[in-house]
Coordinates of C-alpha atoms and ligand atoms in Angstrom, one line a residue:
M187 CA 99.4 53.2 -35.6
L188 CA 102.2 55.6 -36.2
R189 CA 102.7 55.8 -32.4
S190 CA 103.2 52.1 -32.0
T191 CA 105.4 51.9 -35.0
F192 CA 107.7 54.4 -33.7
L193 CA 107.9 52.8 -30.2
C194 CA 108.5 49.6 -31.9
A195 CA 111.4 51.1 -34.0
L196 CA 112.9 52.1 -30.8
C197 CA 112.9 48.8 -29.2
F198 CA 113.9 47.0 -32.4
T199 CA 117.5 48.4 -32.1
S200 CA 117.9 46.7 -28.8
L201 CA 117.1 43.2 -30.1
S202 CA 119.5 40.3 -30.6
A203 CA 120.0 38.9 -34.0
A204 CA 117.9 36.0 -33.2
Q205 CA 115.0 38.1 -31.9
R206 CA 115.2 40.2 -35.1
D207 CA 114.8 37.0 -37.1
L208 CA 111.7 36.1 -35.1
F209 CA 110.3 39.6 -35.2
Y210 CA 110.2 39.2 -39.1
R211 CA 108.5 35.9 -38.9
D212 CA 106.3 36.9 -36.0
P213 CA 106.2 40.4 -34.9
D214 CA 104.1 39.9 -31.7
A215 CA 106.4 37.2 -30.5
V216 CA 109.2 39.7 -29.7
H217 CA 107.0 41.7 -27.5
A218 CA 105.6 38.7 -25.6
L219 CA 108.9 36.9 -25.3
A220 CA 110.5 40.1 -23.7
C221 CA 108.9 39.0 -20.4
K222 CA 109.8 36.3 -18.1
P223 CA 106.8 34.8 -16.4
D224 CA 107.9 35.6 -12.9
E225 CA 109.0 39.2 -13.8
D226 CA 107.2 42.0 -11.9
Q227 CA 106.7 44.5 -14.7
C228 CA 105.1 42.1 -17.0
Y229 CA 101.6 41.3 -18.2
I230 CA 101.0 37.6 -19.0
N231 CA 97.6 36.1 -19.2
W232 CA 96.2 33.4 -17.2
H233 CA 96.6 30.7 -20.0
K234 CA 100.1 32.1 -20.8
S235 CA 98.8 32.3 -24.4
I236 CA 101.6 33.1 -26.9
N237 CA 101.8 36.5 -28.3
V238 CA 99.7 38.0 -25.4
G239 CA 101.2 40.6 -23.1
G240 CA 104.8 41.8 -22.7
K241 CA 106.6 44.3 -20.5
V242 CA 104.7 47.1 -18.8
E243 CA 106.5 50.3 -17.8
T244 CA 104.4 50.9 -14.8
L245 CA 102.1 48.4 -13.1
L246 CA 99.8 49.5 -10.3
A247 CA 97.5 47.8 -8.0
P248 CA 95.2 50.2 -6.1
N249 CA 93.3 48.8 -3.0
N250 CA 90.7 50.0 -0.6
T251 CA 92.3 50.9 2.6
D252 CA 88.9 50.1 4.4
S253 CA 87.1 47.1 3.1
T254 CA 83.7 48.4 4.0
D255 CA 84.0 51.6 1.8
F256 CA 84.9 52.2 -1.8
S257 CA 86.2 55.7 -1.3
S258 CA 89.9 55.0 -0.9
G259 CA 89.9 52.7 -4.0
L260 CA 88.1 55.3 -6.1
A261 CA 90.4 58.1 -4.9
A262 CA 93.4 55.9 -5.9
L263 CA 92.0 55.3 -9.3
R264 CA 91.4 59.0 -9.8
Q265 CA 94.8 59.9 -8.9
I266 CA 96.4 57.3 -11.2
V267 CA 94.1 58.5 -14.2
D268 CA 94.9 62.1 -13.6
Q269 CA 98.6 61.5 -13.3
V270 CA 98.6 59.3 -16.5
A271 CA 96.6 61.9 -18.3
S272 CA 99.1 64.6 -17.3
E273 CA 102.0 62.6 -18.7
G274 CA 100.2 61.8 -22.0
R275 CA 100.6 58.0 -21.4
R276 CA 98.3 55.1 -22.1
I277 CA 96.6 53.1 -19.5
K278 CA 94.6 49.8 -19.3
A279 CA 93.1 47.9 -16.5
F280 CA 92.9 44.2 -16.1
G281 CA 90.9 41.8 -14.0
S282 CA 91.8 38.0 -13.7
T283 CA 93.9 38.1 -17.0
W284 CA 91.7 35.5 -18.5
S285 CA 91.3 37.1 -22.0
L286 CA 93.1 35.3 -24.7
S287 CA 94.2 38.3 -26.9
N288 CA 95.9 41.6 -26.1
V289 CA 92.6 43.2 -25.3
A290 CA 93.9 44.2 -21.8
Y291 CA 97.4 45.1 -22.7
T292 CA 99.4 48.2 -23.1
E293 CA 103.0 48.6 -22.5
E294 CA 102.7 52.0 -20.8
V295 CA 100.5 51.9 -17.6
M296 CA 98.5 48.9 -16.3
I297 CA 96.2 48.7 -13.2
N298 CA 95.5 45.5 -11.6
S299 CA 91.9 45.8 -10.5
Q300 CA 91.9 42.8 -8.2
G301 CA 92.3 44.9 -5.0
L302 CA 88.9 46.7 -5.7
T303 CA 86.6 44.3 -4.0
Y304 CA 83.9 46.5 -2.3
C305 CA 80.4 44.9 -2.8
K306 CA 77.2 46.1 -1.4
V307 CA 73.9 44.2 -2.1
G308 CA 70.9 46.4 -1.8
I309 CA 70.4 50.2 -2.1
D310 CA 69.0 51.4 1.3
D311 CA 68.1 55.0 0.5
E312 CA 64.9 55.3 -1.6
S313 CA 65.9 58.5 -2.9
H314 CA 68.8 57.0 -4.5
V315 CA 66.8 55.0 -7.1
T316 CA 64.0 56.0 -9.7
A317 CA 60.4 55.2 -9.0
A318 CA 60.5 52.0 -11.2
F319 CA 63.2 50.5 -9.0
K320 CA 62.0 51.5 -5.4
D321 CA 60.4 48.3 -4.6
I322 CA 63.1 46.1 -6.0
R323 CA 66.1 48.1 -4.8
N324 CA 67.2 45.3 -2.7
R325 CA 68.0 43.4 -5.7
L326 CA 70.4 46.0 -7.0
A327 CA 74.1 45.7 -6.0
I328 CA 77.1 48.1 -6.2
V329 CA 80.1 45.9 -7.3
Q330 CA 83.6 47.2 -7.5
A331 CA 85.6 46.3 -10.6
G332 CA 87.9 43.6 -9.0
M333 CA 85.2 41.4 -7.4
M334 CA 85.5 38.0 -8.6
V335 CA 82.3 36.5 -10.2
R336 CA 82.4 33.8 -7.6
D337 CA 82.4 36.3 -4.7
V338 CA 79.6 38.2 -6.1
H339 CA 77.6 35.1 -6.2
Q340 CA 78.4 34.5 -2.6
A341 CA 77.4 38.1 -1.5
L342 CA 74.1 37.6 -3.3
K343 CA 73.1 34.0 -2.2
V344 CA 72.8 35.0 1.4
K345 CA 70.2 37.5 0.5
N346 CA 68.3 35.1 -1.6
L347 CA 69.7 36.5 -4.9
A348 CA 71.5 35.2 -7.9
L349 CA 73.3 36.4 -11.1
S350 CA 70.9 35.9 -14.0
T351 CA 73.8 34.3 -16.0
T352 CA 77.6 33.9 -16.0
G353 CA 80.2 32.2 -18.1
A354 CA 81.1 28.5 -17.5
G355 CA 83.7 29.5 -14.9
D356 CA 83.5 32.1 -12.2
G357 CA 87.1 33.3 -11.8
Q358 CA 86.8 36.4 -13.9
R359 CA 86.6 39.9 -12.1
F360 CA 83.4 41.7 -12.7
A361 CA 84.7 44.7 -14.8
G362 CA 86.7 42.3 -17.0
A363 CA 83.9 39.8 -17.4
I364 CA 81.4 42.5 -18.5
S365 CA 83.8 44.5 -20.7
T366 CA 84.2 41.6 -23.2
G367 CA 80.6 40.3 -23.0
T368 CA 81.1 37.1 -21.1
H369 CA 78.2 34.7 -21.5
G370 CA 76.9 31.2 -20.7
S371 CA 74.1 29.6 -22.7
A372 CA 71.2 31.7 -21.5
L373 CA 69.0 31.5 -24.6
H374 CA 66.2 33.6 -23.2
Y375 CA 68.4 36.0 -21.2
G376 CA 71.7 36.9 -22.9
A377 CA 75.2 37.7 -21.7
M378 CA 76.4 39.2 -18.5
Q379 CA 76.3 42.7 -19.6
E380 CA 72.5 42.5 -19.6
F381 CA 72.2 42.8 -15.9
V382 CA 74.4 45.9 -15.7
R383 CA 72.3 48.9 -14.9
A384 CA 74.9 51.5 -14.6
L385 CA 78.7 51.8 -15.1
H386 CA 80.9 54.0 -12.8
I387 CA 83.9 55.2 -14.8
V388 CA 86.9 57.1 -14.0
I389 CA 88.2 59.4 -16.7
P390 CA 90.8 62.5 -16.4
G391 CA 89.3 65.1 -14.0
E392 CA 86.1 63.3 -13.0
H393 CA 84.3 60.2 -12.4
V394 CA 80.8 59.5 -14.0
L395 CA 78.0 57.0 -13.7
L396 CA 76.6 56.1 -17.1
Q397 CA 73.1 54.5 -17.3
R398 CA 70.4 54.2 -20.0
S399 CA 68.0 57.2 -20.5
T400 CA 65.1 54.9 -21.5
D401 CA 65.5 52.8 -18.4
P402 CA 67.1 54.8 -15.7
V403 CA 67.8 53.3 -12.3
I404 CA 69.7 55.7 -10.2
T405 CA 69.2 59.3 -9.3
D406 CA 71.5 62.3 -8.8
A407 CA 71.1 61.7 -5.0
F408 CA 73.0 58.4 -5.5
G409 CA 75.7 60.3 -7.5
V410 CA 76.2 62.7 -4.5
W411 CA 76.4 59.6 -2.2
M412 CA 79.0 58.0 -4.6
D413 CA 81.5 60.7 -3.8
G414 CA 79.9 63.3 -6.1
T415 CA 79.9 61.4 -9.4
R416 CA 78.1 62.9 -12.2
V417 CA 75.1 60.9 -13.6
I418 CA 74.8 60.7 -17.3
S419 CA 71.7 58.9 -18.7
D420 CA 72.2 58.3 -22.4
D421 CA 71.3 55.0 -24.3
T422 CA 73.9 55.4 -27.0
L423 CA 76.7 56.2 -24.6
F424 CA 75.8 53.3 -22.1
D425 CA 75.3 50.7 -24.9
A426 CA 78.7 51.6 -26.4
A427 CA 80.5 51.7 -23.0
V428 CA 79.3 48.6 -21.5
V429 CA 81.1 46.2 -23.7
S430 CA 84.2 48.2 -24.5
F431 CA 87.3 46.4 -23.2
G432 CA 88.5 49.2 -21.1
S433 CA 88.3 51.8 -23.9
F434 CA 86.0 54.3 -22.2
G435 CA 88.1 54.7 -19.1
I436 CA 88.9 52.8 -16.0
I437 CA 85.7 51.0 -14.5
H438 CA 85.5 51.7 -10.9
A439 CA 82.3 49.8 -10.1
L440 CA 79.1 48.5 -11.7
I441 CA 75.4 48.7 -10.6
I442 CA 73.9 45.4 -11.3
E443 CA 70.4 43.9 -11.0
A444 CA 70.2 40.5 -9.5
E445 CA 67.3 38.1 -9.5
P446 CA 65.7 35.9 -6.9
L447 CA 67.8 32.9 -6.1
Y448 CA 67.1 29.8 -8.4
E449 CA 68.3 26.3 -9.0
L450 CA 69.3 24.5 -12.1
K451 CA 68.4 21.0 -13.0
F452 CA 71.1 19.1 -14.9
Q453 CA 70.8 16.4 -17.7
S454 CA 73.5 15.2 -20.2
K455 CA 73.8 12.6 -22.9
Q456 CA 75.9 11.7 -25.9
F457 CA 74.8 11.5 -29.4
N458 CA 76.0 11.1 -32.8
Y459 CA 76.1 14.1 -35.3
G460 CA 73.1 12.8 -37.1
Q461 CA 70.9 13.1 -34.2
V462 CA 72.0 16.7 -33.0
R463 CA 72.2 18.3 -36.5
P464 CA 68.3 18.5 -36.9
V465 CA 68.2 20.0 -33.3
L466 CA 70.6 22.7 -34.4
Q467 CA 68.6 23.5 -37.3
S468 CA 65.1 23.5 -35.6
L469 CA 66.2 24.3 -31.9
D470 CA 63.5 21.7 -31.0
P471 CA 65.2 19.3 -28.6
S472 CA 62.3 16.8 -28.1
S473 CA 63.9 14.2 -30.4
L474 CA 67.0 13.8 -27.9
G475 CA 64.8 12.1 -25.3
F476 CA 65.7 14.1 -22.2
K477 CA 63.3 13.6 -19.2
G478 CA 60.7 16.3 -19.1
I479 CA 62.0 18.3 -22.3
G480 CA 59.4 18.9 -24.8
S481 CA 60.0 21.1 -28.0
E482 CA 60.9 24.2 -26.1
M483 CA 64.6 25.0 -25.3
P484 CA 65.3 25.0 -21.6
F485 CA 67.0 27.8 -19.7
H486 CA 70.7 26.6 -20.8
F487 CA 71.4 24.3 -23.8
E488 CA 74.9 23.4 -25.0
I489 CA 76.3 21.0 -27.5
A490 CA 80.1 20.2 -27.6
I491 CA 81.3 18.0 -30.5
N492 CA 84.4 15.9 -30.8
P493 CA 84.9 16.4 -34.5
Y494 CA 87.0 13.2 -34.7
R495 CA 84.3 11.1 -33.2
R496 CA 81.3 12.9 -34.2
N497 CA 79.7 9.8 -35.5
Q498 CA 80.7 7.7 -32.6
D499 CA 78.9 9.1 -29.6
G500 CA 81.0 12.2 -29.9
C501 CA 78.4 14.9 -29.5
F502 CA 77.8 15.8 -26.0
V503 CA 74.6 17.7 -24.9
R504 CA 74.0 19.3 -21.4
L505 CA 71.0 21.2 -20.4
F506 CA 69.8 23.0 -17.4
E507 CA 66.2 23.7 -16.5
K508 CA 65.5 26.7 -14.2
V509 CA 63.8 25.8 -11.0
T510 CA 62.4 28.5 -8.7
L511 CA 63.3 28.3 -5.1
S512 CA 60.5 29.5 -2.7
N513 CA 61.2 31.7 0.3
E514 CA 60.4 28.9 2.4
E515 CA 62.9 26.6 0.9
F516 CA 65.5 29.3 0.9
R517 CA 64.9 29.8 4.7
V518 CA 65.3 26.1 5.4
Q519 CA 68.4 25.8 3.2
Q520 CA 70.1 28.9 4.9
E521 CA 69.2 27.7 8.4
S522 CA 70.4 24.1 7.9
G523 CA 73.7 25.5 6.3
M524 CA 73.1 24.1 3.0
L525 CA 73.9 27.3 1.3
D526 CA 77.4 27.3 2.6
A527 CA 78.3 23.8 1.3
Y528 CA 80.3 24.8 -1.7
D529 CA 83.4 23.0 -3.0
P530 CA 84.0 23.2 -6.6
E531 CA 85.2 19.8 -7.8
D532 CA 84.4 19.8 -11.5
T533 CA 86.4 21.3 -14.2
D534 CA 85.5 23.5 -17.2
L535 CA 86.0 22.8 -20.8
F536 CA 89.3 25.0 -21.0
E537 CA 90.9 23.3 -18.0
A538 CA 89.8 19.7 -19.0
V539 CA 91.1 20.1 -22.7
G540 CA 94.4 21.6 -21.4
Q541 CA 94.8 18.6 -19.0
A542 CA 93.9 16.1 -21.8
F543 CA 96.8 16.9 -24.0
K544 CA 100.6 16.3 -23.4
P545 CA 103.2 18.3 -25.6
A546 CA 104.2 15.1 -27.3
M547 CA 100.9 14.7 -28.9
G548 CA 101.3 17.8 -30.8
L549 CA 104.3 16.5 -32.6
L550 CA 102.4 13.5 -34.2
P551 CA 103.5 13.4 -37.8
T552 CA 100.3 12.6 -39.7
P553 CA 96.7 14.0 -39.7
L554 CA 95.5 10.4 -39.3
L555 CA 97.5 10.0 -36.1
R556 CA 96.5 13.3 -34.9
R557 CA 92.7 12.7 -35.6
L558 CA 93.2 9.4 -33.5
V559 CA 94.9 10.9 -30.6
F560 CA 93.2 14.3 -30.4
G561 CA 89.9 12.4 -30.7
R562 CA 90.7 10.3 -27.6
G563 CA 91.9 13.4 -25.7
V564 CA 88.8 15.5 -26.6
Q565 CA 86.4 12.4 -25.7
F566 CA 88.0 12.2 -22.3
A567 CA 87.8 15.9 -21.7
L568 CA 84.1 16.2 -22.8
R569 CA 83.2 13.2 -20.7
R570 CA 84.7 14.9 -17.6
V571 CA 82.9 18.1 -18.2
F572 CA 79.5 16.8 -19.4
Q573 CA 79.4 14.0 -16.8
T574 CA 77.4 11.8 -19.2
K575 CA 78.6 8.7 -17.4
A576 CA 78.0 10.0 -13.8
R577 CA 74.5 8.6 -13.1
R578 CA 74.3 10.5 -9.8
E579 CA 74.6 13.8 -11.5
Q580 CA 71.7 13.2 -13.9
G581 CA 68.7 15.1 -12.7
Q582 CA 70.6 16.9 -10.0
T583 CA 69.5 20.3 -8.9
K584 CA 72.2 22.7 -7.6
K585 CA 72.6 26.5 -7.5
P586 CA 74.0 28.3 -10.7
Y587 CA 77.1 29.1 -8.7
E588 CA 77.7 25.4 -8.0
W589 CA 77.4 24.4 -11.6
F590 CA 79.4 27.2 -13.3
T591 CA 82.6 27.0 -11.3
F592 CA 85.7 24.8 -11.4
K593 CA 88.5 24.2 -8.9
G594 CA 91.2 25.8 -11.1
A595 CA 89.3 28.9 -11.7
H596 CA 90.5 30.6 -8.6
D597 CA 94.1 29.6 -9.1
P598 CA 96.0 32.3 -11.0
A599 CA 98.4 29.7 -12.6
T600 CA 97.1 27.6 -15.5
K601 CA 97.0 23.9 -15.0
S602 CA 97.5 23.0 -18.6
P603 CA 100.9 21.5 -19.3
V604 CA 101.1 23.7 -22.5
P605 CA 100.0 27.2 -23.0
G606 CA 96.4 27.4 -24.3
T607 CA 94.2 29.6 -26.4
G608 CA 90.5 29.7 -27.5
L609 CA 88.4 31.4 -29.9
E610 CA 84.7 31.9 -30.0
I611 CA 82.8 32.7 -33.2
G612 CA 79.3 34.2 -33.0
V613 CA 76.9 33.3 -35.8
P614 CA 73.1 33.9 -36.4
V615 CA 71.6 30.6 -35.1
D616 CA 70.2 29.7 -38.5
R617 CA 73.7 29.6 -40.0
V618 CA 75.3 27.5 -37.2
V619 CA 75.3 24.1 -39.1
E620 CA 76.8 25.8 -42.1
A621 CA 79.5 27.2 -39.9
I622 CA 80.3 24.0 -38.0
E623 CA 80.4 21.9 -41.2
L624 CA 82.9 24.5 -42.7
I625 CA 85.0 24.0 -39.6
F626 CA 84.7 20.1 -39.8
A627 CA 86.1 20.2 -43.2
I628 CA 89.1 22.1 -42.0
V629 CA 90.0 20.2 -38.9
D630 CA 89.3 16.8 -40.6
S631 CA 92.3 17.5 -42.8
D632 CA 94.4 19.5 -40.4
P633 CA 93.4 18.4 -36.9
L634 CA 93.0 20.8 -33.9
A635 CA 93.5 19.5 -30.4
A636 CA 90.1 20.9 -29.5
P637 CA 86.3 20.4 -29.3
I638 CA 83.8 22.5 -31.1
A639 CA 81.4 23.7 -28.4
I640 CA 78.2 25.5 -29.2
R641 CA 76.2 27.7 -26.8
F642 CA 73.2 30.1 -27.5
I643 CA 72.7 33.5 -26.3
K644 CA 70.0 36.1 -26.7
K645 CA 70.7 39.3 -28.6
S646 CA 72.5 42.1 -26.5
R647 CA 71.8 45.8 -26.8
A648 CA 75.6 46.6 -26.3
T649 CA 76.8 48.2 -29.5
L650 CA 79.7 46.0 -30.0
A651 CA 78.5 42.9 -28.3
F652 CA 79.5 39.8 -30.2
T653 CA 76.1 38.3 -29.3
K654 CA 74.6 40.7 -31.8
Y655 CA 72.1 38.4 -33.6
D656 CA 68.6 37.7 -32.4
L657 CA 69.8 34.4 -31.2
T658 CA 73.7 34.0 -31.5
A659 CA 75.2 30.6 -31.6
S660 CA 78.5 30.8 -30.1
I661 CA 81.1 28.3 -31.5
E662 CA 84.0 28.0 -29.1
I663 CA 87.3 26.2 -30.1
S664 CA 89.7 26.0 -27.1
G665 CA 92.8 24.0 -26.7
P666 CA 96.6 23.9 -26.3
Y667 CA 98.9 26.2 -28.5
D668 CA 102.5 26.9 -27.9
R669 CA 105.8 27.8 -29.6
G670 CA 106.8 24.2 -29.7
A671 CA 104.7 20.9 -30.0
F672 CA 101.4 22.6 -30.7
R673 CA 102.6 25.6 -33.0
R674 CA 101.1 24.2 -35.9
Q675 CA 97.7 24.7 -34.5
I676 CA 97.9 28.5 -35.5
K677 CA 97.7 27.5 -39.1
T678 CA 94.4 25.7 -38.8
R679 CA 93.0 28.5 -36.5
N680 CA 94.0 31.0 -39.2
Q681 CA 92.3 28.8 -41.9
I682 CA 89.1 28.9 -40.0
F683 CA 89.3 32.7 -39.8
E684 CA 89.9 32.9 -43.5
T685 CA 87.3 30.4 -44.4
L686 CA 84.5 32.1 -42.6
A687 CA 85.5 35.4 -44.1
A688 CA 85.6 33.9 -47.6
N689 CA 82.2 32.2 -47.4
G690 CA 80.4 35.5 -46.6
L691 CA 78.8 33.9 -43.6
P692 CA 77.8 36.7 -41.0
H693 CA 79.9 36.3 -38.0
T694 CA 81.6 37.9 -35.0
Y695 CA 84.3 37.1 -32.5
H696 CA 84.3 37.2 -28.7
W697 CA 86.4 40.0 -27.4
G698 CA 87.7 38.0 -24.5
Q699 CA 89.2 35.2 -26.8
N700 CA 91.6 35.1 -29.5
F701 CA 90.5 36.7 -32.9
P702 CA 91.9 37.8 -36.1
V703 CA 94.0 41.0 -35.6
N704 CA 92.7 43.0 -38.7
D705 CA 90.0 45.7 -39.2
E706 CA 88.1 43.8 -41.9
W707 CA 86.1 41.4 -39.8
V708 CA 85.3 44.0 -37.2
R709 CA 83.7 46.3 -40.0
N710 CA 81.9 43.3 -41.7
A711 CA 80.5 42.2 -38.4
F712 CA 79.3 45.5 -36.9
E713 CA 79.0 47.7 -40.1
A714 CA 77.7 51.0 -39.2
D715 CA 77.8 50.3 -35.4
V716 CA 81.5 50.7 -35.6
D717 CA 81.0 54.3 -36.3
V718 CA 78.2 54.7 -33.7
W719 CA 80.7 53.2 -31.1
K720 CA 83.7 55.4 -32.2
D721 CA 81.6 58.5 -32.1
A722 CA 80.1 57.7 -28.8
R723 CA 83.7 57.2 -27.4
S724 CA 85.2 60.4 -29.0
N725 CA 82.2 62.6 -27.8
F726 CA 82.7 61.1 -24.3
L727 CA 86.5 61.2 -24.0
G728 CA 87.3 64.1 -26.1
D729 CA 91.0 64.9 -25.9
S730 CA 91.5 62.1 -23.5
I731 CA 90.7 59.4 -26.1
D732 CA 94.2 58.4 -26.7
I733 CA 94.9 57.6 -23.0
F734 CA 92.4 54.7 -23.1
S735 CA 93.6 53.2 -26.4
N736 CA 96.1 50.4 -27.1
D737 CA 97.8 48.9 -30.2
L738 CA 95.1 46.3 -30.5
L739 CA 92.4 48.8 -30.8
E740 CA 94.4 50.5 -33.6
Q741 CA 95.1 47.2 -35.3
I742 CA 91.4 46.3 -35.5
G743 CA 90.2 49.7 -36.9
L744 CA 88.5 51.0 -33.5
Y745 CA 91.0 53.8 -33.1
P746 CA 91.6 56.5 -34.2
Ligands
LIG171 C1 89.2 29.2 -18.2 C2 88.4 30.3 -19.0 C3 87.0 30.0 -19.1 C4 86.3 31.0 -19.9 N1 84.9 30.8 -20.0 C5 84.2 31.6 -20.7 C6 82.8 31.5 -20.8 O1 82.3 30.5 -20.4 N2 82.1 32.4 -21.5 C7 82.7 33.5 -21.9 O2 82.0 34.4 -22.6 N3 84.0 33.8 -21.9 C8 84.7 32.9 -21.2 N4 86.1 33.2 -21.1 C9 86.6 34.4 -21.5 C10 86.6 35.4 -20.3 O3 85.3 35.4 -19.6 C11 86.9 36.8 -20.7 O4 88.0 37.0 -21.3 C12 86.8 37.8 -19.6 O5 86.8 39.2 -20.1 C13 87.8 37.7 -18.6 O6 87.7 38.4 -17.4 P1 88.9 39.0 -16.6 O7 88.5 39.4 -15.3 O8 90.1 37.9 -16.7 O9 89.3 40.3 -17.5 P2 90.6 40.5 -18.3 O10 90.9 39.4 -19.3 O11 91.7 40.9 -17.3 O12 90.3 41.8 -19.0 C14 89.2 41.8 -20.0 C15 88.9 43.2 -20.5 O13 88.3 43.9 -19.5 C16 89.1 45.2 -19.4 N5 89.0 45.7 -17.9 C17 89.3 44.7 -16.8 N6 89.2 45.4 -15.7 C18 88.8 46.7 -16.1 C19 88.5 47.8 -15.4 N7 88.7 47.9 -14.0 N8 88.2 49.0 -16.0 C20 88.1 49.0 -17.4 N9 88.5 47.9 -18.2 C21 88.7 46.8 -17.4 C22 90.5 44.9 -19.9 O14 91.2 46.1 -20.2 C23 90.2 44.0 -21.0 O15 89.9 44.8 -22.0 C24 86.9 32.2 -20.4 C25 88.3 32.4 -20.3 C26 89.1 31.5 -19.7 C27 90.4 31.7 -19.6

């Protein structure tokens, strides 16, 4: 903290009077406003979220000089990390910049991972994997940090493989997605970090491969092949590092385990809150009348609620059943070119909500007007995403990468007319009704231009995973938020943070979304696991610990 206060004091002297005034009202704003969106030495996130990012002293973008080999990219990372360490500066890497907080940001040195796109599906040499993985080594893949989730899907599908889960979109880079615990609604599987088998990390003076000791996958021989990396098998270290938002070093690559290619059968419908409330309590979807769905939850189940029309068909449910694809079906689809056809037309919730609102809507003077107009916008966005009125979509079967994608995901510029933000609250599933009803009470009197979307994720082993409960219900609220028309949205979002804390309801926040910048919620959410994570980090990094720290880590009590 001392360090950032000192640096801030230095930059404070160079501020104009207006900027100083702003600093007193909103300290983070000065930082973020110091940057123009088209400036080179700047970090701005994909959604241009306010108070995220700012100037960067050194911005680097290492590449592989040979796309069929990782060694040049790895060597470049090693050189950068050693140089930064020798200068005693701080460094963070970023992926697609989709995170909605300063989790990826430092003003000192930043690495753009997007040029690190080596990917190899299958480990050829038997001696590179442990006995348990010999027969399925064709399902392991070595994925460099900057591979986009979409591109990993494409590399896997031609080998009859798929990722076990992803987020709703596929524009994140691999290291970025894993580092914050990106998830979908895989009730029986979990979040993306669950398929990570080893992490290849660059730290000063060396590069290491971390894996679990209780479930090791790779051997020292693999380490030799990977340019002489040291293999460390340690459950505590791996579980702490896998979701650590860049705080354990620069991730060069990940070893992941894919599964046989599958398809997902889609259904969606609209309901009133009175119909979905009992399902949220019992997790028995049979009363909803979906074809072929009994009392068991399917592979993916999701509810998005328009709080202002919740009793007028404003609760949208979509589900996906997992359908296996036989080898014969795969062969036929591959030969007929069906696996190539892939043109994302749909939108995801972030994008649809962003597009549903015009700046003028944020200026509506009364809560009644805002409820009416926001209710209309949210309903429009949810209908687009959940496709409840598209008869031809109902019962359709597609590959996971065809569902969980959207056109704008691969475009670095946001499509929203105003900057956006999002938050995701994780609660134990048996408290989800209580949590959303607390949120209803807040947004009823001070409306947010956002739906309340609920997904369900199995418990993660990662020490600081926000999906930490046996079954976590994640409550997502994303929508426009700017310094002009939509600025009052922050008040409502803060009220949600405060209300959850005051009610003693167990909860966590998604690391890749916006969250309260204080150390209380982190300690309350993760209790003694905070110390387990901090100890694992300091034992691993030793004197280099400060290099991979940033202001946010200090503000939320994870460093020192
Ligand atoms: C449109 C949109 C849709 C989204 N949908 C979902 C969703 O469905 N489910 C969900 O769970 N989340 C979702 N999110 C959140 C998003 O998945 C996470 O914020 C994710 O971390 C972003 O990945 P990224 O590649 O942009 O990483 P960044 O935001 O660039 O970085 C994320 C973190 O990873 C670290 N990092 C990145 N690369 C490296 C590296 N090489 N070495 C070390 N650390 C690194 C960064 O320092 C940072 O701490 C969504 C966000 C947006 C904007």
